[in-house]
Tab-separated table of C-alpha atoms in Angstrom:
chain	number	residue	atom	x	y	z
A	283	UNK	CA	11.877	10.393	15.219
A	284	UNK	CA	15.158	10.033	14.791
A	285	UNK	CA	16.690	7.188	12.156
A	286	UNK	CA	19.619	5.046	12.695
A	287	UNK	CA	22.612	4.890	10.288
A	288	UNK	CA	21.286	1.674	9.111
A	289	UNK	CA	17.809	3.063	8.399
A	290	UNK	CA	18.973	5.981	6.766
A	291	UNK	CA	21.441	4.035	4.563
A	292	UNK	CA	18.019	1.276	3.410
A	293	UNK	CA	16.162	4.507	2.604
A	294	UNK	CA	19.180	5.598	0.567
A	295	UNK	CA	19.989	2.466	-1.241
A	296	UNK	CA	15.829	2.492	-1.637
A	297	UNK	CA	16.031	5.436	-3.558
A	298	UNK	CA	19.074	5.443	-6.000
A	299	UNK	CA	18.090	1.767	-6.928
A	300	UNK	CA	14.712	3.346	-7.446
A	301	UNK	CA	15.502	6.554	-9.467
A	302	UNK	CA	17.778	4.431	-11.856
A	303	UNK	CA	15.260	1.453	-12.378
A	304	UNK	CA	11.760	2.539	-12.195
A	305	UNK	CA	9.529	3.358	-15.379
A	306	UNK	CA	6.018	4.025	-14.264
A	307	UNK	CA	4.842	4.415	-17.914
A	308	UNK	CA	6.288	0.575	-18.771
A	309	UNK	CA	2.701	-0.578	-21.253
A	310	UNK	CA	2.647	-3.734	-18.668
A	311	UNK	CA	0.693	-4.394	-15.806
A	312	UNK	CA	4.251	-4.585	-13.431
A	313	UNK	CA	7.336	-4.107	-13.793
A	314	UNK	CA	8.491	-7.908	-13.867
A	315	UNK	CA	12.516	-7.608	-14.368
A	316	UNK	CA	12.109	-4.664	-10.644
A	317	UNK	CA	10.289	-7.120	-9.095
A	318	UNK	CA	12.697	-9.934	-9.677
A	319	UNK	CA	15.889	-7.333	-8.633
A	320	UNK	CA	13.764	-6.387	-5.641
A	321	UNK	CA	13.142	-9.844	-4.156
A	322	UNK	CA	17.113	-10.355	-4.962
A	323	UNK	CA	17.879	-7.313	-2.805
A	324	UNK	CA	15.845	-8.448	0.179
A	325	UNK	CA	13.281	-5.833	0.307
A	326	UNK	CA	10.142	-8.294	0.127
A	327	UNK	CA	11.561	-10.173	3.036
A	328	UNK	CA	12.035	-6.969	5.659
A	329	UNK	CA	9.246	-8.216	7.506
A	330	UNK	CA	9.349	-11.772	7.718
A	331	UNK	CA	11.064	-13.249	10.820
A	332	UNK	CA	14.360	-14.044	11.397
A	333	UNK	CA	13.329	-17.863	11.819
A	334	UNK	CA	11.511	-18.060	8.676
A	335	UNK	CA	14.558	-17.031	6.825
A	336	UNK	CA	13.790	-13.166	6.510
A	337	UNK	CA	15.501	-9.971	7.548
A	338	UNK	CA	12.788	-9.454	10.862
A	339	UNK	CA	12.824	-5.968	10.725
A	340	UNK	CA	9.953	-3.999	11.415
A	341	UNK	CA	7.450	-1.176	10.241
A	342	UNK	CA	10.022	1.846	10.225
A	343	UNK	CA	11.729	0.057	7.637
A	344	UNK	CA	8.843	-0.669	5.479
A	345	UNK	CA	7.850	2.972	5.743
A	346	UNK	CA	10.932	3.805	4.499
A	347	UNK	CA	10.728	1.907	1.404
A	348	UNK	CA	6.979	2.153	1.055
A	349	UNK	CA	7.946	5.971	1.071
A	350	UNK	CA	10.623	5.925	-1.823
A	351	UNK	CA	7.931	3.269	-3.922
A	352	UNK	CA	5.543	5.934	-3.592
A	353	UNK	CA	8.096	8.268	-4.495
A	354	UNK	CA	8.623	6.759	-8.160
A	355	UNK	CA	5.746	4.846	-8.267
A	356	UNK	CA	6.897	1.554	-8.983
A	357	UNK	CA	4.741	-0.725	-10.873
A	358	UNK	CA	5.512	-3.334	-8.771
A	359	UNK	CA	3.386	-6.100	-6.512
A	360	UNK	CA	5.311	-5.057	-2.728
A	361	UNK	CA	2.102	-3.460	-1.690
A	362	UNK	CA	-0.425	-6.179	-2.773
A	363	UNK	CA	2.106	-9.135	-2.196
A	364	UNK	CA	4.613	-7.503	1.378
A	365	UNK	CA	2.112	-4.891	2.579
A	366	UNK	CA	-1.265	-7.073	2.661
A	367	UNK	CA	-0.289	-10.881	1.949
A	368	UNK	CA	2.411	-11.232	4.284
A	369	UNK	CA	1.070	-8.465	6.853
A	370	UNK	CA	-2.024	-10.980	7.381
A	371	UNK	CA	-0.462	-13.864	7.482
A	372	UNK	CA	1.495	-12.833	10.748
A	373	UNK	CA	-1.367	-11.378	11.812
A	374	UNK	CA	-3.746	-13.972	11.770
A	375	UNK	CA	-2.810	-17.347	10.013
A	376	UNK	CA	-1.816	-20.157	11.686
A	377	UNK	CA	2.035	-20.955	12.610
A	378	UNK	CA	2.119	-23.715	10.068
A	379	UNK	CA	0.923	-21.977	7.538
A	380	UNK	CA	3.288	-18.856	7.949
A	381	UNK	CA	5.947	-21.530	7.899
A	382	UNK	CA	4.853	-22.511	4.663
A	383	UNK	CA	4.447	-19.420	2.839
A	384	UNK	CA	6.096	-16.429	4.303
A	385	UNK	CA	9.860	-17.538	2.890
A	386	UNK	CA	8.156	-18.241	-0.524
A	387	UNK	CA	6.581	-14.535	-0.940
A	388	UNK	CA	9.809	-13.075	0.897
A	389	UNK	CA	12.090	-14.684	-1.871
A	390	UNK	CA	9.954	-14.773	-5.377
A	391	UNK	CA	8.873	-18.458	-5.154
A	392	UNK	CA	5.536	-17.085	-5.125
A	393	UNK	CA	3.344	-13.607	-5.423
A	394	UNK	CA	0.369	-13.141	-3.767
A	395	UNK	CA	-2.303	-10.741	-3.170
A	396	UNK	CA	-5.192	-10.197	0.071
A	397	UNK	CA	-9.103	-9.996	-0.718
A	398	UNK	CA	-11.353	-8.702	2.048
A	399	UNK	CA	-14.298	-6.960	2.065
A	400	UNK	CA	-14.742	-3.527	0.226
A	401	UNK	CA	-11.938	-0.914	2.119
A	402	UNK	CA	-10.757	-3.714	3.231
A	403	UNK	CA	-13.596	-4.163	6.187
A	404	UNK	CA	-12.440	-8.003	7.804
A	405	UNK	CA	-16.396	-7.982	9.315
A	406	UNK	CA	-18.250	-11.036	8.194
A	407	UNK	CA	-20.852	-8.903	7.046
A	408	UNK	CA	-18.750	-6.567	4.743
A	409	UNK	CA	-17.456	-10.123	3.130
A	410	UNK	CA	-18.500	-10.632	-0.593
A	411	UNK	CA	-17.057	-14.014	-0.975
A	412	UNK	CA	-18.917	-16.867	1.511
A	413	UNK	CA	-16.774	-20.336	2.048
A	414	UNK	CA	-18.845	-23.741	3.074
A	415	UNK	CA	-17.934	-26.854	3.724
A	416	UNK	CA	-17.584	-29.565	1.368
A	417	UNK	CA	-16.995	-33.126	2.916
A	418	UNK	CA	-12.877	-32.272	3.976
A	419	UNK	CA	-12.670	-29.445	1.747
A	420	UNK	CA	-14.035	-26.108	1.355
A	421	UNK	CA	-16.326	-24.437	-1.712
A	422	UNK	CA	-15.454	-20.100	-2.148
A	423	UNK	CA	-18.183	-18.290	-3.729
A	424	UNK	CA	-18.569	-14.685	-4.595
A	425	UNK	CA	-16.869	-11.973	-6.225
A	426	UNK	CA	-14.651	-9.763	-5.264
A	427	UNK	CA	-15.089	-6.284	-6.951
A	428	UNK	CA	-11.624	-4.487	-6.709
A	429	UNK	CA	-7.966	-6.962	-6.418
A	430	UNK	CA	-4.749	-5.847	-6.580
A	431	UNK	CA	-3.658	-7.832	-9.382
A	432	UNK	CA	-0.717	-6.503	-11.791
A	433	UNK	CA	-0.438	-9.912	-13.600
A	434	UNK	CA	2.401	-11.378	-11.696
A	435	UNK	CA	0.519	-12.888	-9.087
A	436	UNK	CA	0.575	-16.868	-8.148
A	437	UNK	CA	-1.368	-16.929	-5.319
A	438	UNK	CA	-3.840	-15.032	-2.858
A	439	UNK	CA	-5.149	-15.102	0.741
A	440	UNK	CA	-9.187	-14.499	0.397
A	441	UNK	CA	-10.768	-14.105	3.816
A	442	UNK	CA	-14.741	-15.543	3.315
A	443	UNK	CA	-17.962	-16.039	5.539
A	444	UNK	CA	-18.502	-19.314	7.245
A	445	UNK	CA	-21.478	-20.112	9.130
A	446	UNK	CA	-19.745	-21.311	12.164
A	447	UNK	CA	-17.872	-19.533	14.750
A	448	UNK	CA	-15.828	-16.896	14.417
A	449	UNK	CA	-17.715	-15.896	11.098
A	450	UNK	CA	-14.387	-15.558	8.913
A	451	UNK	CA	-11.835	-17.534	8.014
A	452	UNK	CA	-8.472	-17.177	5.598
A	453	UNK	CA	-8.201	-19.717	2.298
A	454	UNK	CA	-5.018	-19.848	0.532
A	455	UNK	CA	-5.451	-20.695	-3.454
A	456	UNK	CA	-3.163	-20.532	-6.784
A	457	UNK	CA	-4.878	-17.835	-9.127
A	458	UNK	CA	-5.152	-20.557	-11.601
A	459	UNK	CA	-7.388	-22.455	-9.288
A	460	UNK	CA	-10.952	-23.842	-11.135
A	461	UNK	CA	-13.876	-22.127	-11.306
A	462	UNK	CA	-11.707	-18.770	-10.333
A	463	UNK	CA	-12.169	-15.739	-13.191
A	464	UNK	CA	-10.135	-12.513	-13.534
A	465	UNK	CA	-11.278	-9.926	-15.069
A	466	UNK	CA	-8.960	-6.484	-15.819
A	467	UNK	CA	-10.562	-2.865	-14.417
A	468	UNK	CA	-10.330	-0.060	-16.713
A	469	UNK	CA	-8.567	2.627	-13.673
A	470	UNK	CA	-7.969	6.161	-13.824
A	471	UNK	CA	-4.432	5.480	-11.695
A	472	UNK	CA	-2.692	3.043	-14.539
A	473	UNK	CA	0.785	2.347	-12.426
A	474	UNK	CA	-1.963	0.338	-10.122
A	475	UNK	CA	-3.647	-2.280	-11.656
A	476	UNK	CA	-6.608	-4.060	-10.324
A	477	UNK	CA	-9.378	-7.004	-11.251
A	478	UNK	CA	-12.377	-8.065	-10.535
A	479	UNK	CA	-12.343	-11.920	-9.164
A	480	UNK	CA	-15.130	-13.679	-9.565
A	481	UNK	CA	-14.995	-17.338	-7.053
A	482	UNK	CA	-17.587	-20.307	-9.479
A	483	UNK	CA	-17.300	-23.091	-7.038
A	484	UNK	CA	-14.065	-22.992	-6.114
A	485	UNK	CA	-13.056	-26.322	-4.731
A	486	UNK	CA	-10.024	-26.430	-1.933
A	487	UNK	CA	-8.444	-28.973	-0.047
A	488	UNK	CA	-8.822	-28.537	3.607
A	489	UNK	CA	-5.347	-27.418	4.414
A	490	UNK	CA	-5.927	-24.488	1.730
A	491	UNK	CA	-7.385	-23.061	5.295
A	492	UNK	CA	-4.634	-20.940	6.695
A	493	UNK	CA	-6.038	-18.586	9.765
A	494	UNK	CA	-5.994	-19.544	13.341
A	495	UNK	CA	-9.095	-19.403	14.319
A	496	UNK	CA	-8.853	-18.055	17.766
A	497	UNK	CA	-7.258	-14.785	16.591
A	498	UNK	CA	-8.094	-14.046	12.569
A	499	UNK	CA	-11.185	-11.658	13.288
A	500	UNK	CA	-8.262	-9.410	15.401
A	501	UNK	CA	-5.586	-10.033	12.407
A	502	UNK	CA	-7.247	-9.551	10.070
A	503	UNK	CA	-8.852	-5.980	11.599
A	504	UNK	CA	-4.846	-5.647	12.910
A	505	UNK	CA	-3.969	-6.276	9.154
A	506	UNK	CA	-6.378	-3.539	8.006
A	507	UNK	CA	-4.957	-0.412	10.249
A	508	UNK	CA	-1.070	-1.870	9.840
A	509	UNK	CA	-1.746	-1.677	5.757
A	510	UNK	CA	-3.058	1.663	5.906
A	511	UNK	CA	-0.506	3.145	8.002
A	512	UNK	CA	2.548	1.696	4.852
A	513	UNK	CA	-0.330	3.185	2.078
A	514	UNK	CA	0.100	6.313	3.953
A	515	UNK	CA	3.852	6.180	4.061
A	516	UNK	CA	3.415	5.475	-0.021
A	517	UNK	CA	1.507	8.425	-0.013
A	518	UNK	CA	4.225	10.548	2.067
A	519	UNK	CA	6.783	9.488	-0.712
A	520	UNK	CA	4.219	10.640	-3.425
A	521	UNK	CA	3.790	14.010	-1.616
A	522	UNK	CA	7.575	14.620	-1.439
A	523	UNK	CA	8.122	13.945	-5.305
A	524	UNK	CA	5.444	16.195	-6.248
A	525	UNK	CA	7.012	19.076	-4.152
A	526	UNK	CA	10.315	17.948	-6.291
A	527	UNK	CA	8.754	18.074	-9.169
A	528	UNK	CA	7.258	21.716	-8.988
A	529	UNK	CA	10.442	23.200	-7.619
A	530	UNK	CA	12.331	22.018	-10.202
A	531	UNK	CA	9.915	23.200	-12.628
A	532	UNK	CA	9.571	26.588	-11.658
A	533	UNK	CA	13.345	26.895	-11.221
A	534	UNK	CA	13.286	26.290	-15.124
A	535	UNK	CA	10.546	27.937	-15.945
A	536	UNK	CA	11.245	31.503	-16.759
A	537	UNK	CA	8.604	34.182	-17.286
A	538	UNK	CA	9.033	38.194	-17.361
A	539	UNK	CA	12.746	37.208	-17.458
A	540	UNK	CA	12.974	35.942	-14.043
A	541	UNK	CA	12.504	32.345	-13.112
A	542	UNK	CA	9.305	31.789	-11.827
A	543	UNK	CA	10.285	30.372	-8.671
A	544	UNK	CA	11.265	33.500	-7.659
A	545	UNK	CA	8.053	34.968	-7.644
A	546	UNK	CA	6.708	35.791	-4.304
A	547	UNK	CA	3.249	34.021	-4.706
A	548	UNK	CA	4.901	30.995	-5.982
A	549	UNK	CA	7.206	30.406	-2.897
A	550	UNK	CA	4.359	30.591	-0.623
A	551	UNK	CA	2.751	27.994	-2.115
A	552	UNK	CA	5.950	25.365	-2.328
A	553	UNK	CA	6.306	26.262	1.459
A	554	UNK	CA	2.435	25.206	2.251
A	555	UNK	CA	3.478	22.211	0.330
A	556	UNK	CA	6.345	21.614	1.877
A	557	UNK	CA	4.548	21.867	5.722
A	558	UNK	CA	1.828	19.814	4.527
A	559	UNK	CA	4.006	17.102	3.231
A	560	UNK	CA	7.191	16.824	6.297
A	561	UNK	CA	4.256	17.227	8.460
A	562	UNK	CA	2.716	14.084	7.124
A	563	UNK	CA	5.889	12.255	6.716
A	564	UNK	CA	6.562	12.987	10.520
A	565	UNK	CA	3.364	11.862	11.369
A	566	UNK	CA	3.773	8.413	9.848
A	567	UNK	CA	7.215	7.891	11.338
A	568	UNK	CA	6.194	8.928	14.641
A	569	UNK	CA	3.131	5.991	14.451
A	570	UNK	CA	5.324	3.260	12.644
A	571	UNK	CA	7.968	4.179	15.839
A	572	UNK	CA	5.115	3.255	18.214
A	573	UNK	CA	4.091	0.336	16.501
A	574	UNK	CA	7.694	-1.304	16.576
A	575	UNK	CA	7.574	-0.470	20.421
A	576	UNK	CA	4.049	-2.145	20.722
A	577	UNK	CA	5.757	-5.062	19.101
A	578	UNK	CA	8.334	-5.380	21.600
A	579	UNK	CA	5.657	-5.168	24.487
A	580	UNK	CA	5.371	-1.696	25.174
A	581	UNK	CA	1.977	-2.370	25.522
A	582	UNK	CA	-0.390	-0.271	22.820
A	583	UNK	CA	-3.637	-1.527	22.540
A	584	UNK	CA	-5.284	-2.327	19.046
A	585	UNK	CA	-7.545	0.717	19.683
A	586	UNK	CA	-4.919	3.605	20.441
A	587	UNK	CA	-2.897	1.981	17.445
A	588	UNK	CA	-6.024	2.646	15.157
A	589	UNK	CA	-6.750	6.085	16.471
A	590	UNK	CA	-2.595	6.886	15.319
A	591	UNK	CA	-2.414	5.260	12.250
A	592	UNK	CA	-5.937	6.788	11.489
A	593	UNK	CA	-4.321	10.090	12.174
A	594	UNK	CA	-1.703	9.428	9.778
A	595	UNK	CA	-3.684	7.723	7.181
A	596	UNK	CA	-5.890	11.549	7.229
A	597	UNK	CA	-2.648	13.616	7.341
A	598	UNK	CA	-1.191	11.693	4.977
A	599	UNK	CA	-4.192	11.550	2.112
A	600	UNK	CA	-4.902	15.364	2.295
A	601	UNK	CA	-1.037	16.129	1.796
A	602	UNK	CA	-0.839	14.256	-1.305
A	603	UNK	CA	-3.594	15.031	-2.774
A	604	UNK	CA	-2.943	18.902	-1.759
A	605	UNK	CA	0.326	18.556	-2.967
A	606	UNK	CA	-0.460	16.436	-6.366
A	607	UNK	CA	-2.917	19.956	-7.284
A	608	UNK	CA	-0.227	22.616	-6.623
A	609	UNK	CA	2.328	20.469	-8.432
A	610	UNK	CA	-0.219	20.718	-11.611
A	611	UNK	CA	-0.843	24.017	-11.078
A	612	UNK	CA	2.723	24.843	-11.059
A	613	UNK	CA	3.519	23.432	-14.405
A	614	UNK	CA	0.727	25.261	-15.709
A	615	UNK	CA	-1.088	23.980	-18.807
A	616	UNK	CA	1.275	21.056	-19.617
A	617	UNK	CA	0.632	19.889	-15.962
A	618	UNK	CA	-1.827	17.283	-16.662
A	619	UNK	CA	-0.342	16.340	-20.024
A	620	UNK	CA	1.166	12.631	-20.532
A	621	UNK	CA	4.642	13.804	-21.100
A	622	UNK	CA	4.805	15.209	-17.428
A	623	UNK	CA	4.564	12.957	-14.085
A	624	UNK	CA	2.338	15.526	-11.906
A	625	UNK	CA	-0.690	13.783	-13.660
A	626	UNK	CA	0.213	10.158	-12.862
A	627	UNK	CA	0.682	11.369	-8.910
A	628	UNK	CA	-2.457	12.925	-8.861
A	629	UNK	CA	-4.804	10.018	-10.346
A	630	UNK	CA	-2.438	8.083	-7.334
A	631	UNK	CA	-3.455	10.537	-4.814
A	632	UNK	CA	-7.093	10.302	-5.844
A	633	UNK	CA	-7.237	6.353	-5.616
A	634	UNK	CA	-4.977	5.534	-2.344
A	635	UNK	CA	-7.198	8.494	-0.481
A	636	UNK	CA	-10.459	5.567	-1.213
A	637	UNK	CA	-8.256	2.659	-0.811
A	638	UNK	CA	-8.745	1.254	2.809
A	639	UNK	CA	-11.943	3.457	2.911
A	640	UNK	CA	-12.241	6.879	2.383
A	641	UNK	CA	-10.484	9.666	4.390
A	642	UNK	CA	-13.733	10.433	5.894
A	643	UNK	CA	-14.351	7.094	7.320
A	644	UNK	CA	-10.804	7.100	9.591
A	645	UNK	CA	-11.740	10.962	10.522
A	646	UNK	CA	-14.858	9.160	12.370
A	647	UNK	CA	-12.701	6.339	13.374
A	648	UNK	CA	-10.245	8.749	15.295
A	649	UNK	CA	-12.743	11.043	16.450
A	650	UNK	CA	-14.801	8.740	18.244
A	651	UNK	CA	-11.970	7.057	20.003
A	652	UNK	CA	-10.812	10.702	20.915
A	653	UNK	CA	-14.703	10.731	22.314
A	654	UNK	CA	-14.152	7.643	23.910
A	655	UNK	CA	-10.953	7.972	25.528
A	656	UNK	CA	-12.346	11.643	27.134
């Protein structure tokens, strides 16, 4: 696809403001002081709706700067608190409750992060935390094994099991809420931090309920595929500076006298990176296209949108990853040394491939809706 002026200026703006303030070897969970100048430059607010005070763009533009996080690999909350907070509150909470807390997460008043099941399953079944009723209020109980959670967080949206009809619903609660626990992960990927949560009788109020009822099972699966389609546009970004990375290298590089990038055996493998990568990055522009046209009634179904953004999501996973390798191989022995940044893409690669479920799962996913739709 083709982007407009405007889109190509965000995606420039994304990524000299990105280049001259991201450190993705900062000790600290996030990055607190980007954070703060992101939310002052609008970004966390692309999504949210004109009427709720936010810029009401739509997923082109988050691609674009998913793409250039990706790219630097800012240690930052936008995935955790724009990609999956705010993503599932349009998609399944309740108009009163978006009212409430989509202007707050667009503009820094508070941070949040999404728990569902493991990959991110919204089934009842795949639900590790269960929510009954306790006279007006509710009672959470569980554990979640694997949060988003870089320490800046104020708040998160926990879809739980409830006995009655439609099996799931959405709580809202403060991370310092009673009875909740947070416990670091040691992870291989350290720009990405995560926690386990652990829910001892947590008490809420019954407003802390925020879904609508008649349409969270379908957000919240909406939320899923939507979320997966932006990690893929991360990983697009990922893919592109690892390509960067080992041209620039071997342009430096000398060896026999001549600059290894001039070697014959070396080109050939930047160009397979190269195709692998524009290919993916293609792919997820072409899907977020459709999915701003679905959103102004062109009429794709929930299923065809899954079968594209699963295509993507695959595309997208194998070029990084691909492209993470050659990048290390390229450097040669200092490739997977701390001093060089083809090591911190490829522990990236190797997590956002399982995040969402693993590449294998969405192959199934698209191929039986390929099956289906014969």
């Amino acid at each position: 696809m083709k982007l407009s002026d405007e889109q190509r200026a965000l995606q420039e703006t994304a990524a000299d403001f990105l280049a001259a303030h991201t450190n993705a070897r900062k000790e600290t969970d996030a990055d607190a002081e980007l954070w703060s100048r992101i939310v002052e430059l609008g970004w966390a607010a692309v999504q949210v709706p004109e009427d709720l005070d936010g810029l009401g763009l739509g997923p082109v533009e988050l691609v674009l700067l998913m793409e250039e996080m990706g790219r630097r690999l800012a240690r930052t909350p936008f995935l955790a608190n724009v990609v999956l907070a705010q993503t599932a509150l349009l998609q399944a909470a309740s108009a009163e409750a978006q009212q409430r807390a989509l202007t707050a997460l667009a503009y820094g008043e508070r941070t949040a992060t999404l728990i569902l099941g493991p990959g991110l399953d919204a089934e009842p079944a795949s639900l590790t935390v269960k929510a009954r009723r306790d006279g007006d209020g509710w009672v959470l109980a569980g554990e979640a094994a694997q949060v988003l959670d870089d320490g800046l967080l104020t708040h998160a949206y926990v879809a739980a099991r409830i006995e009655e009809a439609p099996g799931v619903a959405l709580f809202e609660l403060a991370v310092d809420a009673a009875g909740l626990s947070r416990t670091p992960l040691e992870v291989w990927d350290l720009t990405r931090p995560q926690a386990r949560w652990c829910f001892d009788e947590v008490r809420l109020t019954a407003d802390a309920r925020v879904d609508d009822p008649a349409r969270v099972l379908a957000g919240l699966a909406r939320t899923r595929v939507l979320a997966a389609l932006q990690l893929a546009a991360e990983q697009v970004g990922g893919a592109a500076q690892c390509l960067q990375l080992a041209v620039d290298y071997t342009k430096e590089r000398v060896q026999f006298g001549k600059p290894v990038a001039s070697f014959q055996a070396v080109k050939h493998r930047v160009a397979e990176m190269m195709v692998r990568m524009e290919t993916a990055r293609s792919t997820v522009l072409g899907v977020a296209s459709r999915v701003a046209q679905g959103a102004q009634g062109s009429g794709l179904d929930d299923a065809a949108l899954a079968a594209e953004i699963a295509a993507a999501r695959v595309q997208a996973s194998e070029a990084y990853r691909y492209c993470a390798q050659e990048a290390i191989q390229l450097h040669g022995g200092v490739g997977f040394t701390w001093e060089y940044d083809p090591q911190m893409h490829f522990k990236r690669a190797q997590w956002a491939s399982q995040w969402f479920g693993p590449t294998r799962d969405w192959r199934e996913a698209l191929a039986a809706h390929l099956l289906d739709a014969a």
